[in-house]
mmCIF file of C-alpha atoms in Angstrom:
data_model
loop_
_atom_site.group_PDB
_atom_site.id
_atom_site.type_symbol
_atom_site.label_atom_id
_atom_site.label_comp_id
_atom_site.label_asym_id
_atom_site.label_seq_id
_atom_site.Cartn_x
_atom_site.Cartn_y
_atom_site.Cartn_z
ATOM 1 C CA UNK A 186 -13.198 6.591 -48.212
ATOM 2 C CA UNK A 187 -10.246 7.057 -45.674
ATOM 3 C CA UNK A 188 -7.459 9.287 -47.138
ATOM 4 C CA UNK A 189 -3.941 6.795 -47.689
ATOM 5 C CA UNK A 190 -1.354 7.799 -44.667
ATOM 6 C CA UNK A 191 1.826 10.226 -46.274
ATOM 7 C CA UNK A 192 4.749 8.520 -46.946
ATOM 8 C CA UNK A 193 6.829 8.532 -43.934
ATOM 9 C CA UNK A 194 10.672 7.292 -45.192
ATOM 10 C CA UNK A 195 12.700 5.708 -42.794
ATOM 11 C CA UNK A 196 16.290 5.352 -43.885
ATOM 12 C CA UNK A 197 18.866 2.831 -42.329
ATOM 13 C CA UNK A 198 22.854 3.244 -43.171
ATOM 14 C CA UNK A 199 23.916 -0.386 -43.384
ATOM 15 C CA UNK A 200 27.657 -1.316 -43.784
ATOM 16 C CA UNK A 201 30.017 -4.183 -43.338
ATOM 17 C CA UNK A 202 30.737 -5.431 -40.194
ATOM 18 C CA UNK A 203 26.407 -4.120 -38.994
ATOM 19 C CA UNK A 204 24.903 -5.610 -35.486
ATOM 20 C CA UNK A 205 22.202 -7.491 -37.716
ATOM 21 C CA UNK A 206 19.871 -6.680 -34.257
ATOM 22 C CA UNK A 207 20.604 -3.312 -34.273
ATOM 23 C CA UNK A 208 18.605 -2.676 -37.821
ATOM 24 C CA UNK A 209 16.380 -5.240 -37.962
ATOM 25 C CA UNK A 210 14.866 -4.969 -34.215
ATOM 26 C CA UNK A 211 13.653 -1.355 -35.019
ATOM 27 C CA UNK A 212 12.986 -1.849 -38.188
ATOM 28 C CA UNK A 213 10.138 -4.982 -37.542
ATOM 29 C CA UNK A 214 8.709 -1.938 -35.627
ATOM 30 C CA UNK A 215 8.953 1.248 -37.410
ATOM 31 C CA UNK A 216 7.827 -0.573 -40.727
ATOM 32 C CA UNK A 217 4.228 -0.307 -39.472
ATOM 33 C CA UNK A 218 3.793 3.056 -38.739
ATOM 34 C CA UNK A 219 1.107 4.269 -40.866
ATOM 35 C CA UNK A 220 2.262 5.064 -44.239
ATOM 36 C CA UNK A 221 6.121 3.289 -43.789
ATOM 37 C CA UNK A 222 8.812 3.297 -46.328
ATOM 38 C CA UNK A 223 11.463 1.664 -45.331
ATOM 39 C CA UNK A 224 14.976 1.924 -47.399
ATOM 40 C CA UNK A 225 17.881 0.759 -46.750
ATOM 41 C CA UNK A 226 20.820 2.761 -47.928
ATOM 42 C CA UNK A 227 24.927 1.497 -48.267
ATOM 43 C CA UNK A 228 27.565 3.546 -50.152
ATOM 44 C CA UNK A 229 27.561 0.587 -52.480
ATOM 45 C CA UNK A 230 24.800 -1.428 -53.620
ATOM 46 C CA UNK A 231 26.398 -4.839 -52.972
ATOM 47 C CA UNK A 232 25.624 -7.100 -50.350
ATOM 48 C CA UNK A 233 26.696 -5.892 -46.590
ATOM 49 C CA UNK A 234 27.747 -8.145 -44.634
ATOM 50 C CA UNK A 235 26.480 -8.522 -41.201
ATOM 51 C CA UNK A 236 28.086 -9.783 -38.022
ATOM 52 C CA UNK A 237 25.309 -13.198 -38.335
ATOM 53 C CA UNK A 238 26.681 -14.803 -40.868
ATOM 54 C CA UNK A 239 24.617 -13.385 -43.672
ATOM 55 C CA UNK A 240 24.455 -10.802 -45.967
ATOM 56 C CA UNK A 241 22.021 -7.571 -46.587
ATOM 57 C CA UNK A 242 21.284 -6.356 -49.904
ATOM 58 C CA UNK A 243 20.809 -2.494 -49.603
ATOM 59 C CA UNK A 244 17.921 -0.944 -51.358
ATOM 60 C CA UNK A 245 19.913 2.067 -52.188
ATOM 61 C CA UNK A 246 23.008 3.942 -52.444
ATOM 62 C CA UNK A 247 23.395 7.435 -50.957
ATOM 63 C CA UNK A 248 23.242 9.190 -53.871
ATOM 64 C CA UNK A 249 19.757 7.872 -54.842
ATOM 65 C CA UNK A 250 18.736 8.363 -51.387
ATOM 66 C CA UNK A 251 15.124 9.595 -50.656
ATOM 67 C CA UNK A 252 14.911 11.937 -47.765
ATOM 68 C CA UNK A 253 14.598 10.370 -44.634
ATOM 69 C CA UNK A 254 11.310 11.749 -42.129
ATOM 70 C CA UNK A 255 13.180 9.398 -39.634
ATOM 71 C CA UNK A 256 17.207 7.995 -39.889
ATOM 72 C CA UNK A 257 18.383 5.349 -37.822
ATOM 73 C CA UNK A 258 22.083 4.902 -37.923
ATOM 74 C CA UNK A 259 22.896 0.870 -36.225
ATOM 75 C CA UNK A 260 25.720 -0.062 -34.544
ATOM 76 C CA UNK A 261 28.485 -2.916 -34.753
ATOM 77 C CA UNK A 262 32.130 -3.771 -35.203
ATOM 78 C CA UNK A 263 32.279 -1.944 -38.469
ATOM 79 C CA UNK A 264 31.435 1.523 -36.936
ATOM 80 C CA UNK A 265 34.792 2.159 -36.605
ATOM 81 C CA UNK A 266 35.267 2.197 -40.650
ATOM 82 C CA UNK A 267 32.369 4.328 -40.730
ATOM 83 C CA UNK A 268 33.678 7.365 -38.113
ATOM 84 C CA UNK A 269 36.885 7.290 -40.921
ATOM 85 C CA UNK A 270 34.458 7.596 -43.936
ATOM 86 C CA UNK A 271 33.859 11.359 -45.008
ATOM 87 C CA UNK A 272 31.030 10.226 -47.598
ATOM 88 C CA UNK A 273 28.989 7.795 -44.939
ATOM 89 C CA UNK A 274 29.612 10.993 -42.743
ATOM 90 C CA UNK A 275 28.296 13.426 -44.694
ATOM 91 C CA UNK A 276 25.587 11.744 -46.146
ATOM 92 C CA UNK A 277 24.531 11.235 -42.278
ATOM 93 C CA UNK A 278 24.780 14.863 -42.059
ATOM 94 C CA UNK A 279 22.834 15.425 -45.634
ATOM 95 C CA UNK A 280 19.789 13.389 -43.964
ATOM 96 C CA UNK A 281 19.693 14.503 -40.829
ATOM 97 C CA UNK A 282 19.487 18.152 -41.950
ATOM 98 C CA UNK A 283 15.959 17.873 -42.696
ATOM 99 C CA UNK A 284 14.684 14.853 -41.254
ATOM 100 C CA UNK A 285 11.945 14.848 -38.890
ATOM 101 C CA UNK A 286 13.986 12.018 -35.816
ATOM 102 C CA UNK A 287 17.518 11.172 -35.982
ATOM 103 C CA UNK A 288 18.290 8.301 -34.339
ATOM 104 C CA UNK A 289 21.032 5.412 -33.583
ATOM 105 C CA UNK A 290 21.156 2.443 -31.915
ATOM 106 C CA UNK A 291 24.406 0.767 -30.085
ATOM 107 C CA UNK A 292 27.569 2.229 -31.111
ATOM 108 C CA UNK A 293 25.465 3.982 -33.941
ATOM 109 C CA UNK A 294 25.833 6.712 -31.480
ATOM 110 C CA UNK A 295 29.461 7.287 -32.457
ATOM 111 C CA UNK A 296 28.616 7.576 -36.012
ATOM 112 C CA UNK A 297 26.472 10.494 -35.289
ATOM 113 C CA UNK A 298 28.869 12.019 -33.331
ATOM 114 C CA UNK A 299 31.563 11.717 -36.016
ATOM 115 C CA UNK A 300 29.453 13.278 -38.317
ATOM 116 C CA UNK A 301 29.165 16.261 -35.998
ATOM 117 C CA UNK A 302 25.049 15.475 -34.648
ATOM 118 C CA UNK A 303 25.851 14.913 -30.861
ATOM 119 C CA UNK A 304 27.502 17.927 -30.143
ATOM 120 C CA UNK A 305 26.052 19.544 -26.485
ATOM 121 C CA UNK A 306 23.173 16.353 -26.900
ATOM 122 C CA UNK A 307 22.551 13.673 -24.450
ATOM 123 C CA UNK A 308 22.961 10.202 -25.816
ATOM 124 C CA UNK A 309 23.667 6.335 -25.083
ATOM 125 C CA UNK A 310 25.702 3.722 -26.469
ATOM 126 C CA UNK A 311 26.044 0.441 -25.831
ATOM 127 C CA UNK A 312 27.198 0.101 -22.501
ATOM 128 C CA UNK A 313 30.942 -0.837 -23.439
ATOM 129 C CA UNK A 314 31.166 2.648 -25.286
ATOM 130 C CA UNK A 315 29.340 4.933 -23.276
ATOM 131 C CA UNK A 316 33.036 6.513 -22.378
ATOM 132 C CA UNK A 317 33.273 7.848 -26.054
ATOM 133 C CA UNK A 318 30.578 9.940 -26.023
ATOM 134 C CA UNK A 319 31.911 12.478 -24.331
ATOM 135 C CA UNK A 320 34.580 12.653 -27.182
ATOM 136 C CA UNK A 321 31.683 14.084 -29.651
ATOM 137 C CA UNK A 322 30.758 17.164 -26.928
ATOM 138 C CA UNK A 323 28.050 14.626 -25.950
ATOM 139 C CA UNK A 324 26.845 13.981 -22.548
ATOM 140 C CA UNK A 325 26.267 10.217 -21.424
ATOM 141 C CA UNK A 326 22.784 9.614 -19.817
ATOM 142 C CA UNK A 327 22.258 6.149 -18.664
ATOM 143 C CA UNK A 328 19.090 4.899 -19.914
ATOM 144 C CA UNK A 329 17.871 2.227 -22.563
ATOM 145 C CA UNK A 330 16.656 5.176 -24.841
ATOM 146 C CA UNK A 331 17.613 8.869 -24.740
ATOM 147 C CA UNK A 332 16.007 11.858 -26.415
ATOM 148 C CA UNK A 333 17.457 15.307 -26.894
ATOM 149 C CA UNK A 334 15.063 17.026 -29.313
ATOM 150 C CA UNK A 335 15.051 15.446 -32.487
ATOM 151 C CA UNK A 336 18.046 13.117 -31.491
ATOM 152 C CA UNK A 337 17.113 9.597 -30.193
ATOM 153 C CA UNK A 338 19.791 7.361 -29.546
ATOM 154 C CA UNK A 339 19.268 3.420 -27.889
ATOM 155 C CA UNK A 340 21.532 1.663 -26.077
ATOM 156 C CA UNK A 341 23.000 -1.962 -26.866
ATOM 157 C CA UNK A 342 21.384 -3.692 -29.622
ATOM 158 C CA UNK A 343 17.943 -4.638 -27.966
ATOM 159 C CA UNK A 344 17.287 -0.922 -27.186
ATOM 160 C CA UNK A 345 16.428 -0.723 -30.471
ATOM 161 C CA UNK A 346 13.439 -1.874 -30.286
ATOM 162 C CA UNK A 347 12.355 0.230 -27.529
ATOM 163 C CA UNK A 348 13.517 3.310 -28.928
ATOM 164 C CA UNK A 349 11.354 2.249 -32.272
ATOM 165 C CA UNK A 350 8.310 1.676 -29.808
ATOM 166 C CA UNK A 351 8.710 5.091 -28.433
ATOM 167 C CA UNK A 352 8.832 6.398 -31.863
ATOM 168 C CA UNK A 353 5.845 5.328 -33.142
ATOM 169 C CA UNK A 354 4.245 5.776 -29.584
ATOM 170 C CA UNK A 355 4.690 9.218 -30.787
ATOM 171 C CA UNK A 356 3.631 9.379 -34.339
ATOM 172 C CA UNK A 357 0.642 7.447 -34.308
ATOM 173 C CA UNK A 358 -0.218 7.107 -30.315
ATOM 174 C CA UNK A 359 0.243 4.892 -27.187
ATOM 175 C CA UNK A 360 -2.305 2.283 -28.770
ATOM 176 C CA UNK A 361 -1.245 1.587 -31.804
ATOM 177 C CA UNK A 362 2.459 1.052 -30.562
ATOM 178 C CA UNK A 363 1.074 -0.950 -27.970
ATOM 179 C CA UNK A 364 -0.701 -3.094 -30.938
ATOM 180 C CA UNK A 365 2.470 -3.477 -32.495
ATOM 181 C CA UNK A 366 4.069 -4.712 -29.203
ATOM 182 C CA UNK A 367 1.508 -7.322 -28.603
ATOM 183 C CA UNK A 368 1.915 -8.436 -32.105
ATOM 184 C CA UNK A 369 5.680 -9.043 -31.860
ATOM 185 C CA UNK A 370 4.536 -10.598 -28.337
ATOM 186 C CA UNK A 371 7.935 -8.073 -27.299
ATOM 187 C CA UNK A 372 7.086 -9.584 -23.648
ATOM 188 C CA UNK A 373 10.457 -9.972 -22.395
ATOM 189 C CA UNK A 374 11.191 -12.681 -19.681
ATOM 190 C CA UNK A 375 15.199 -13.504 -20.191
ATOM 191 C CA UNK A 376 16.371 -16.902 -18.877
ATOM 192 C CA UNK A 377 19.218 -15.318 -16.757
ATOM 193 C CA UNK A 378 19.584 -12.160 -14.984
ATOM 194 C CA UNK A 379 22.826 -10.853 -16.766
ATOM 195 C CA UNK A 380 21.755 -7.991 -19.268
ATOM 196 C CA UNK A 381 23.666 -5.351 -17.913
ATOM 197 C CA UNK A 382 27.058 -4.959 -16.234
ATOM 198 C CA UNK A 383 25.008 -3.651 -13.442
ATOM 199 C CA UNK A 384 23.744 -6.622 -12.199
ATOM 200 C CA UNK A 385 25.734 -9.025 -14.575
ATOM 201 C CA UNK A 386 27.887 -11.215 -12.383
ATOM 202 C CA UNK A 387 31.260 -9.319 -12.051
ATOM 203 C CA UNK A 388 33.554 -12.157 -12.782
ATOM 204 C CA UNK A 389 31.674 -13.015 -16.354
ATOM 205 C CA UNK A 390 31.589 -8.656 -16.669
ATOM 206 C CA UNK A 391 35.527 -8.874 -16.364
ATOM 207 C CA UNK A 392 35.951 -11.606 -18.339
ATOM 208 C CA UNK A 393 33.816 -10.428 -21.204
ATOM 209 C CA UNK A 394 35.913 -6.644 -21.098
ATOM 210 C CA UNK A 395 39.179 -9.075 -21.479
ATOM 211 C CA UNK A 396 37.878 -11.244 -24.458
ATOM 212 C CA UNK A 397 35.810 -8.135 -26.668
ATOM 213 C CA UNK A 398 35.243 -4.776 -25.467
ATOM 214 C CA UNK A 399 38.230 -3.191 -23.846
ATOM 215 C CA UNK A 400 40.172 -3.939 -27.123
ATOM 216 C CA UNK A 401 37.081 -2.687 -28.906
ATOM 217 C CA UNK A 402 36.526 0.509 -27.265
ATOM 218 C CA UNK A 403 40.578 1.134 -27.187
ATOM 219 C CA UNK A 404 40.891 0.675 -30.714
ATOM 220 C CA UNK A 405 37.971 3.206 -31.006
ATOM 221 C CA UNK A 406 39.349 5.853 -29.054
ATOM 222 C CA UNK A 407 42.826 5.735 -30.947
ATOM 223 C CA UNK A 408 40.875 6.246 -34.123
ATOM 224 C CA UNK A 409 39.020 9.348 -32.666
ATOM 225 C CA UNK A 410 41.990 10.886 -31.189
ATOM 226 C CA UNK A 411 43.551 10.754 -34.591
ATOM 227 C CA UNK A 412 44.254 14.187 -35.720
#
């Protein structure tokens, strides 16, 4: 008879104002590595609202918390409440003490750095943020996923799914993240070549910047310069 797989925990910090895409991409992944439990963990158990429309009931507050093997911090409008919350900080920091990955995804990123976790790492961000970084002592490295020991962080909101595939990639080999690719059918074939401000078109780039992220990201920065 085949021994059960350990428990592997995987804990997600959701809050108000989450990228729904930035938890639940990763998390369609991670959930089948061998022996996944997944919780998700808020600083109240209440619904959190996402930035879809709908609501996410958390499975657990931080106090209650099992230790995570692997964290995954998302991203979304409502990081900037978290990078001015001492308890989502620290229990960030509690976790990632002793937990085997500690990862982000988007402006997740940010939220480890507030909590002290990027300092003298390389990291991403969604490409709108990647400025910021360097506020934390962290170094920007442009790629969809970054590692830096223990630290993986993803870049905008689909990353997250790659960075999940090279997670379990390394926990339970190549193959069986492959298996899990082909099972999501993650084949990716976008109607329109406009992903990244690097070959988006620059007019729609500038125009974007105007309407959403150079607000964004300013408002951002004046919260991290605080003293």
């Amino acid at each position: 008879m085949t021994d059960s797989p350990k428990p592997f925990h995987i804990v997600f910090l959701l809050f108000d104002g989450i990228t729904q895409l930035d938890f639940t991409g990763p998390a369609q992944v991670l959930c089948r590595i061998p022996g996944a439990v997944v919780h998700t963990a808020a600083k109240e158990i209440k619904p959190i609202q996402t930035d879809s429309g709908f609501a996410i009931l958390p499975s657990t507050g931080f106090t209650d918390c099992p230790q995570a093997d692997l964290l995954c911090v998302p991203g979304g409008f409502g990081t900037r409440d978290v990078i001015q919350d001492e308890a989502t900080l620290q229990f960030m920091r509690d976790q990632a003490a002793a937990a085997r990955y500690v990862t982000s995804v988007c402006t997740g990123s940010l939220a480890l750095g507030a909590a002290g976790l990027l300092e003298g790492r390389r990291a991403t961000s969604h490409w709108a943020y990647t400025g910021l970084l360097e506020k934390f002592g962290a170094t920007h490295e442009k790629a969809r996923v970054v590692k830096d020991g223990n630290i993986i962080t993803a870049g905008g909101v689909t990353s997250g799914i790659d960075f999940a595939l090279t997670v379990v990639a390394e926990i339970a080999g190549q193959q069986w993240a492959e298996s899990i690719q082909l099972s999501l059918e993650y084949d990716p074939h976008p109607p329109f070549d406009s992903g990244h401000p690097d070959v988006a078109d620059p007019d729609l780039l500038a125009a974007l910047l105007d309407r959403v992220y150079e607000k964004a990201a300013g408002d951002l920065a004046d919260i991290i310069d605080r003293p």
